[in-house]
Structures are given as C-alpha cells and as structure tokens.
Coordinates of C-alpha atoms in Angstrom, one line a residue:
M280 CA -52.9 -10.2 16.9
E281 CA -54.5 -7.1 15.5
P282 CA -52.3 -5.0 13.3
D283 CA -51.2 -1.6 14.7
A284 CA -53.8 0.9 13.9
S285 CA -51.2 3.5 12.9
S286 CA -49.9 1.1 10.2
K287 CA -53.3 1.1 8.5
D288 CA -53.1 4.9 8.1
V289 CA -49.7 4.8 6.3
P290 CA -50.2 5.1 2.6
P291 CA -48.1 3.0 0.3
I292 CA -44.9 4.7 -1.0
R293 CA -44.7 4.6 -4.8
V294 CA -42.0 6.3 -6.8
A295 CA -41.1 6.7 -10.4
A296 CA -37.5 7.4 -11.6
V297 CA -36.4 9.3 -14.7
D298 CA -32.7 9.4 -15.6
D299 CA -30.7 9.0 -18.8
H300 CA -28.2 6.6 -17.1
P301 CA -29.5 3.0 -17.2
I302 CA -26.9 1.9 -14.7
L303 CA -28.3 4.5 -12.2
L304 CA -31.9 3.3 -12.8
D305 CA -30.8 -0.3 -12.2
G306 CA -29.0 0.8 -9.0
I307 CA -32.1 2.5 -7.7
A308 CA -34.3 -0.5 -8.5
A309 CA -31.8 -2.9 -6.8
Y310 CA -31.6 -0.6 -3.7
F311 CA -35.4 -0.5 -3.3
A312 CA -35.7 -4.3 -3.7
R313 CA -32.9 -5.0 -1.1
H314 CA -33.1 -2.1 1.4
A315 CA -36.6 -0.5 1.1
P316 CA -39.2 -3.2 0.5
D317 CA -42.0 -0.9 1.6
I318 CA -41.2 1.4 -1.4
T319 CA -42.5 0.4 -4.8
L320 CA -40.7 1.6 -8.0
V321 CA -43.7 1.8 -10.3
A322 CA -41.8 2.9 -13.4
A323 CA -38.4 4.0 -14.7
A324 CA -37.4 5.5 -18.0
E325 CA -34.9 7.8 -19.7
D326 CA -37.4 10.8 -19.8
V327 CA -40.9 11.7 -18.7
D328 CA -42.4 11.3 -22.2
T329 CA -41.0 7.7 -22.4
L330 CA -42.2 7.1 -18.9
L331 CA -45.8 8.2 -19.7
A332 CA -45.8 6.5 -23.2
G333 CA -44.6 3.2 -21.9
P334 CA -46.6 0.1 -21.1
P335 CA -49.6 0.9 -18.9
I336 CA -49.2 0.1 -15.2
A337 CA -52.9 0.7 -14.5
S338 CA -56.2 0.0 -16.1
S339 CA -56.0 3.0 -18.4
A340 CA -53.7 5.7 -19.7
G341 CA -55.3 8.3 -17.4
A342 CA -54.9 6.0 -14.4
T343 CA -51.3 5.3 -15.3
A344 CA -50.5 9.0 -15.5
A345 CA -52.4 9.6 -12.2
L346 CA -50.2 6.9 -10.6
V347 CA -46.9 7.8 -12.1
V348 CA -46.9 11.6 -12.0
P349 CA -47.3 11.9 -8.2
A350 CA -44.8 9.1 -7.7
L351 CA -42.4 10.9 -10.0
F352 CA -42.5 14.0 -7.8
A353 CA -42.7 12.2 -4.5
P354 CA -40.7 13.9 -1.8
A355 CA -39.1 10.6 -0.8
L356 CA -37.6 10.1 -4.2
G357 CA -34.9 12.7 -3.8
V358 CA -33.6 11.2 -0.6
I359 CA -33.8 7.6 -1.8
T360 CA -32.3 8.4 -5.2
G361 CA -29.4 10.1 -3.3
L362 CA -28.9 7.0 -1.3
A363 CA -28.9 4.8 -4.4
I364 CA -26.6 7.1 -6.2
G365 CA -24.2 7.1 -3.3
R366 CA -24.1 3.3 -3.1
T367 CA -23.7 3.0 -6.8
V368 CA -20.9 5.5 -6.9
A369 CA -19.1 3.9 -3.9
R370 CA -19.3 0.5 -5.6
L371 CA -18.1 1.7 -9.0
G372 CA -15.5 3.8 -7.3
G373 CA -14.2 0.8 -5.4
A374 CA -14.0 -1.2 -8.6
T375 CA -12.2 1.6 -10.3
A376 CA -9.7 2.0 -7.5
H377 CA -9.0 -1.8 -7.5
A378 CA -8.5 -1.8 -11.3
E379 CA -6.2 1.2 -11.1
A380 CA -4.1 -0.5 -8.3
E381 CA -3.8 -3.7 -10.5
R382 CA -2.8 -1.5 -13.4
S383 CA -0.1 0.2 -11.4
V384 CA 1.3 -3.1 -10.3
T385 CA 1.4 -4.4 -13.9
L386 CA 3.0 -1.2 -15.1
A387 CA 5.7 -1.4 -12.4
A388 CA 6.4 -5.0 -13.2
E389 CA 6.7 -4.3 -16.9
A390 CA 9.0 -1.3 -16.2
A391 CA 11.2 -3.5 -14.0
R392 CA 11.3 -6.2 -16.7
Q393 CA 12.3 -3.7 -19.4
A394 CA 15.0 -2.2 -17.2
R395 CA 16.5 -5.7 -16.6
E396 CA 16.4 -6.5 -20.3
E397 CA 18.2 -3.2 -21.1
L398 CA 20.8 -3.9 -18.5
H399 CA 21.3 -7.4 -19.8
S400 CA 21.7 -6.0 -23.3
R401 CA 24.4 -3.5 -22.1
R402 CA 26.3 -6.3 -20.3
L403 CA 26.3 -8.4 -23.5
A404 CA 27.4 -5.4 -25.5
D405 CA 30.3 -5.0 -23.0
L406 CA 31.2 -8.7 -23.6
G407 CA 31.0 -8.1 -27.3
E408 CA 33.7 -5.5 -27.0
A409 CA 36.1 -8.3 -25.9
I410 CA 34.8 -11.1 -28.1
V411 CA 34.7 -9.4 -31.4
P412 CA 38.4 -8.4 -31.4
L413 CA 39.4 -11.9 -30.6
L414 CA 37.3 -13.3 -33.4
T415 CA 38.6 -10.6 -35.8
D416 CA 42.2 -11.6 -35.0
V417 CA 41.6 -15.3 -35.6
A418 CA 39.6 -14.6 -38.8
S419 CA 42.2 -12.3 -40.2
G420 CA 45.0 -14.7 -39.6
R421 CA 46.9 -12.4 -37.2
C422 CA 46.7 -15.3 -34.7
T423 CA 45.5 -18.9 -34.8
S424 CA 43.1 -20.9 -32.7
D425 CA 46.0 -23.2 -31.8
D426 CA 47.8 -20.4 -30.0
P427 CA 47.8 -21.1 -26.3
G428 CA 47.2 -17.4 -25.5
V429 CA 44.2 -17.3 -27.9
R430 CA 42.8 -20.4 -26.3
E431 CA 43.2 -18.9 -22.9
R432 CA 41.4 -15.7 -23.9
A433 CA 38.6 -17.8 -25.4
R434 CA 38.3 -19.9 -22.2
L435 CA 38.0 -16.8 -20.1
L436 CA 35.4 -15.2 -22.4
D437 CA 33.5 -18.4 -22.5
G438 CA 33.3 -18.3 -18.7
A439 CA 32.2 -14.6 -18.7
V440 CA 29.4 -15.4 -21.2
R441 CA 28.1 -18.3 -19.2
D442 CA 28.1 -16.1 -16.1
E443 CA 26.0 -13.5 -17.8
I444 CA 23.6 -16.2 -19.0
H445 CA 23.1 -17.6 -15.5
L446 CA 23.1 -14.1 -13.8
P447 CA 21.7 -11.7 -16.4
G448 CA 22.4 -8.1 -15.5
V449 CA 24.1 -8.9 -12.2
L450 CA 27.8 -8.8 -13.0
D451 CA 29.3 -5.4 -13.9
R452 CA 32.6 -4.9 -15.6
S453 CA 34.7 -5.0 -12.4
A454 CA 33.0 -8.2 -11.2
R455 CA 33.7 -9.9 -14.6
E456 CA 37.3 -8.8 -14.5
L457 CA 37.7 -10.2 -11.0
L458 CA 36.2 -13.6 -12.1
S459 CA 38.4 -13.6 -15.1
R460 CA 41.4 -13.0 -12.9
V461 CA 40.7 -15.9 -10.5
R462 CA 39.9 -18.2 -13.5
G463 CA 43.3 -17.3 -14.9
E464 CA 44.8 -18.4 -11.5
D465 CA 43.2 -21.8 -12.0
C466 CA 40.2 -21.2 -9.7
A467 CA 37.2 -23.3 -11.0
V468 CA 34.1 -21.1 -11.0
F469 CA 30.6 -22.6 -11.1
I470 CA 27.6 -20.3 -11.2
Q471 CA 24.0 -21.7 -11.4
S472 CA 20.6 -20.0 -11.1
D473 CA 17.1 -21.3 -11.5
S474 CA 15.6 -17.8 -10.9
D475 CA 14.4 -15.7 -13.8
D476 CA 15.2 -12.6 -11.8
P477 CA 18.3 -13.2 -9.7
H478 CA 18.0 -10.1 -7.5
P479 CA 19.2 -8.1 -5.8
P480 CA 22.2 -7.9 -8.1
A481 CA 24.1 -5.7 -5.6
F482 CA 24.1 -8.4 -3.0
L483 CA 25.2 -11.1 -5.3
R484 CA 28.1 -8.9 -6.5
L485 CA 28.9 -8.3 -2.9
L486 CA 29.2 -12.0 -2.2
L487 CA 31.5 -12.6 -5.1
T488 CA 33.8 -9.5 -4.7
T489 CA 34.1 -10.0 -1.0
A490 CA 35.0 -13.7 -1.4
L491 CA 37.5 -13.1 -4.1
N492 CA 39.2 -10.0 -2.7
C493 CA 39.9 -11.4 0.7
G494 CA 42.4 -14.1 1.3
P495 CA 44.2 -16.2 -1.3
T496 CA 42.6 -17.3 -4.5
P497 CA 40.3 -20.3 -3.7
H498 CA 40.7 -23.5 -5.7
E499 CA 36.9 -23.7 -6.4
L500 CA 33.9 -21.3 -6.1
Y501 CA 30.3 -22.4 -6.3
L502 CA 27.5 -19.7 -6.4
T503 CA 23.9 -21.0 -6.6
V504 CA 20.8 -18.8 -6.7
N505 CA 17.5 -20.5 -6.2
A506 CA 14.0 -19.0 -6.4
T507 CA 12.0 -19.1 -3.1
Q508 CA 8.6 -17.9 -2.0
G509 CA 8.9 -14.1 -2.2
G510 CA 12.6 -13.9 -3.0
V511 CA 15.8 -15.9 -3.7
R512 CA 18.3 -18.0 -1.7
A513 CA 21.9 -17.4 -2.5
S514 CA 24.4 -20.1 -1.5
L515 CA 28.2 -19.6 -1.9
V516 CA 30.8 -22.3 -1.3
L517 CA 34.6 -21.8 -1.5
L518 CA 37.2 -24.5 -1.3
P519 CA 39.3 -24.6 0.8
G520 CA 38.2 -22.6 3.8
H521 CA 39.9 -19.5 5.0
E522 CA 39.2 -17.7 8.3
V523 CA 40.0 -14.1 7.0
R524 CA 37.7 -14.6 4.0
A525 CA 35.0 -16.0 6.3
R526 CA 35.2 -13.1 8.7
A527 CA 35.0 -10.6 5.8
L528 CA 31.9 -12.4 4.4
R529 CA 30.3 -12.6 7.8
E530 CA 30.6 -8.8 8.2
A531 CA 29.5 -7.9 4.7
V532 CA 26.5 -10.2 4.7
A533 CA 25.4 -9.1 8.2
E534 CA 25.2 -5.5 7.0
A535 CA 23.3 -6.4 3.8
V536 CA 20.6 -8.9 4.9
T537 CA 19.2 -10.6 7.9
G538 CA 18.8 -14.4 8.4
S539 CA 22.1 -15.3 6.8
V540 CA 24.6 -18.0 7.8
V541 CA 28.4 -18.0 7.3
E542 CA 30.4 -21.0 8.4
N543 CA 34.1 -21.8 7.9
S544 CA 36.3 -24.9 8.3
L545 CA 39.6 -26.0 6.9
S546 CA 37.9 -27.6 3.9
S547 CA 35.4 -25.0 3.0
T548 CA 33.8 -21.6 3.6
W549 CA 30.1 -21.4 2.9
V550 CA 27.4 -18.7 3.0
E551 CA 23.6 -19.0 2.8
A552 CA 21.3 -16.0 2.7
D553 CA 17.6 -15.5 1.9
I554 CA 16.8 -12.2 0.2
R555 CA 13.3 -11.0 0.0
A556 CA 12.0 -9.6 -3.3
T557 CA 11.5 -5.8 -3.3

C-alpha cells in the first residue's frame, strides 16, 4: 500500500531542551518517548553554551549547531514542554500529597500515644497519693503490716494498681473508689485486657459504674477487653444475675454503641459489645 502523499511532506519534528532542572529534562525526555514518538529530542542541557559545546550530534560542529538551534526554538517546544511540566508537576504533587497524608496520620497516632501515656502517668500519680502514706505509716512504725486494717488497705491498693496495669488510663478516681468499695464488700473483681489501647475509656467506665451502682453488690465481676480488627470487644460478666442491673446495662449500652448484647439469668448477667476504633 502506497504511503499517504501528505505524510511524505511532513518534516521530522526535532526539539532541543534547555533547563537547569535535571528532573524536568528527564520528564520531557520520558514524555516524548512515551507519548510523542514522532518528536525527537536531539539534545538537552542546563544552558545553551553547554548544549552547543556538548558531544556532536551531527558530522561537524557547524552541522550540530544548524540542527540544534532551530530545534531549540521550535514552536512546538513550548507546547510540549508545558505538557511535560504539567505531567511532572502532577506526579510530584501526588507523591507530595501522599507523603503529607501519611505524615499527618503518623503525627496523629503519636499525639494520641503521648496523650495516653500522660493520662496513665497521672493515674499512677493519683495511686501514689494513697500508696505512699501507707508505706510511710508502716516504715515509721505508726502501724504494722500485721494490722488487719493495714492489710485490708494494702489489698485494696493492690487491686487498684492491677486495674491500672490492665486498663491504663481508663479508670478515673471515682471509678477506682467504686471498685475499692465493692472489693471491700467481698466482691471478687477480675479485669483482663490483651489490648494495648483499651479504648474508648468512657465506655469501659460506663460498663463498670452502671453495673456496680445498680442493684446489690455482685459476688463476682469479670471484665475482659480483647483487641479485634479495627477496635476492641468488651465482655462483662456479673454473678449472680439481677434484672434491675441488666435493665440499666441494656439501656446504657444501647445509647453508647450498636451491636451489643445484654443477657440476664438467675446465675449471671453478661454484656458483650464491639467498639470500633476512632
């Protein structure tokens, strides 16, 4: 098939590029190679002197200049350079935006971690206000470790410290006092967590305060917090069961989260709720 006569009359497009940004020159070369195969980038350099003094691209220096200079000032170069610049800027801009988004996420996570550590430190400092006087009394001889009252204070403080270890930063002063009170009334309290970040603390406090403020003091309380994909699962079991307590828990949990279960029987009341991380 004979080639189109009009194509024989189209002269080859040759361009030369001068810019002091190597990345931009690389972007222009890549754009021509991928999107404009009919355009030949005959030379590229940081300035015109370097371009003309570079390796010859024709049989002589004069021929090189004759080829490069018209290409350097070709009308098509401005348009094509603009396209190459636009694509390069878009690509670099996208990479910058992605890096900035990742940086923001990292900074937010670090800020949340620092806030939790500061809260945990404040909770331990609060506990220290109760532990240090007890140790001071024993060390000074004002009371002895054999004293039943001292042993009871030590038992309750031991439970409070264990609670803070398992639920760092979750229990405020009022929640600790409530747990101490029910322990003093012979309620066995067991708190376990395999989550490094047992959040949200407000919901976990809600479970405990609602369970212990409604109905008689239970004989046993079990609170377990397990890490799940994208959140935590809180499970609360109280022995024996109590309908008033179960009703109060059902109402409180329904207002706080979705997808929760509250059941009650004569032997136990139990709650299970999945909390999404925020």
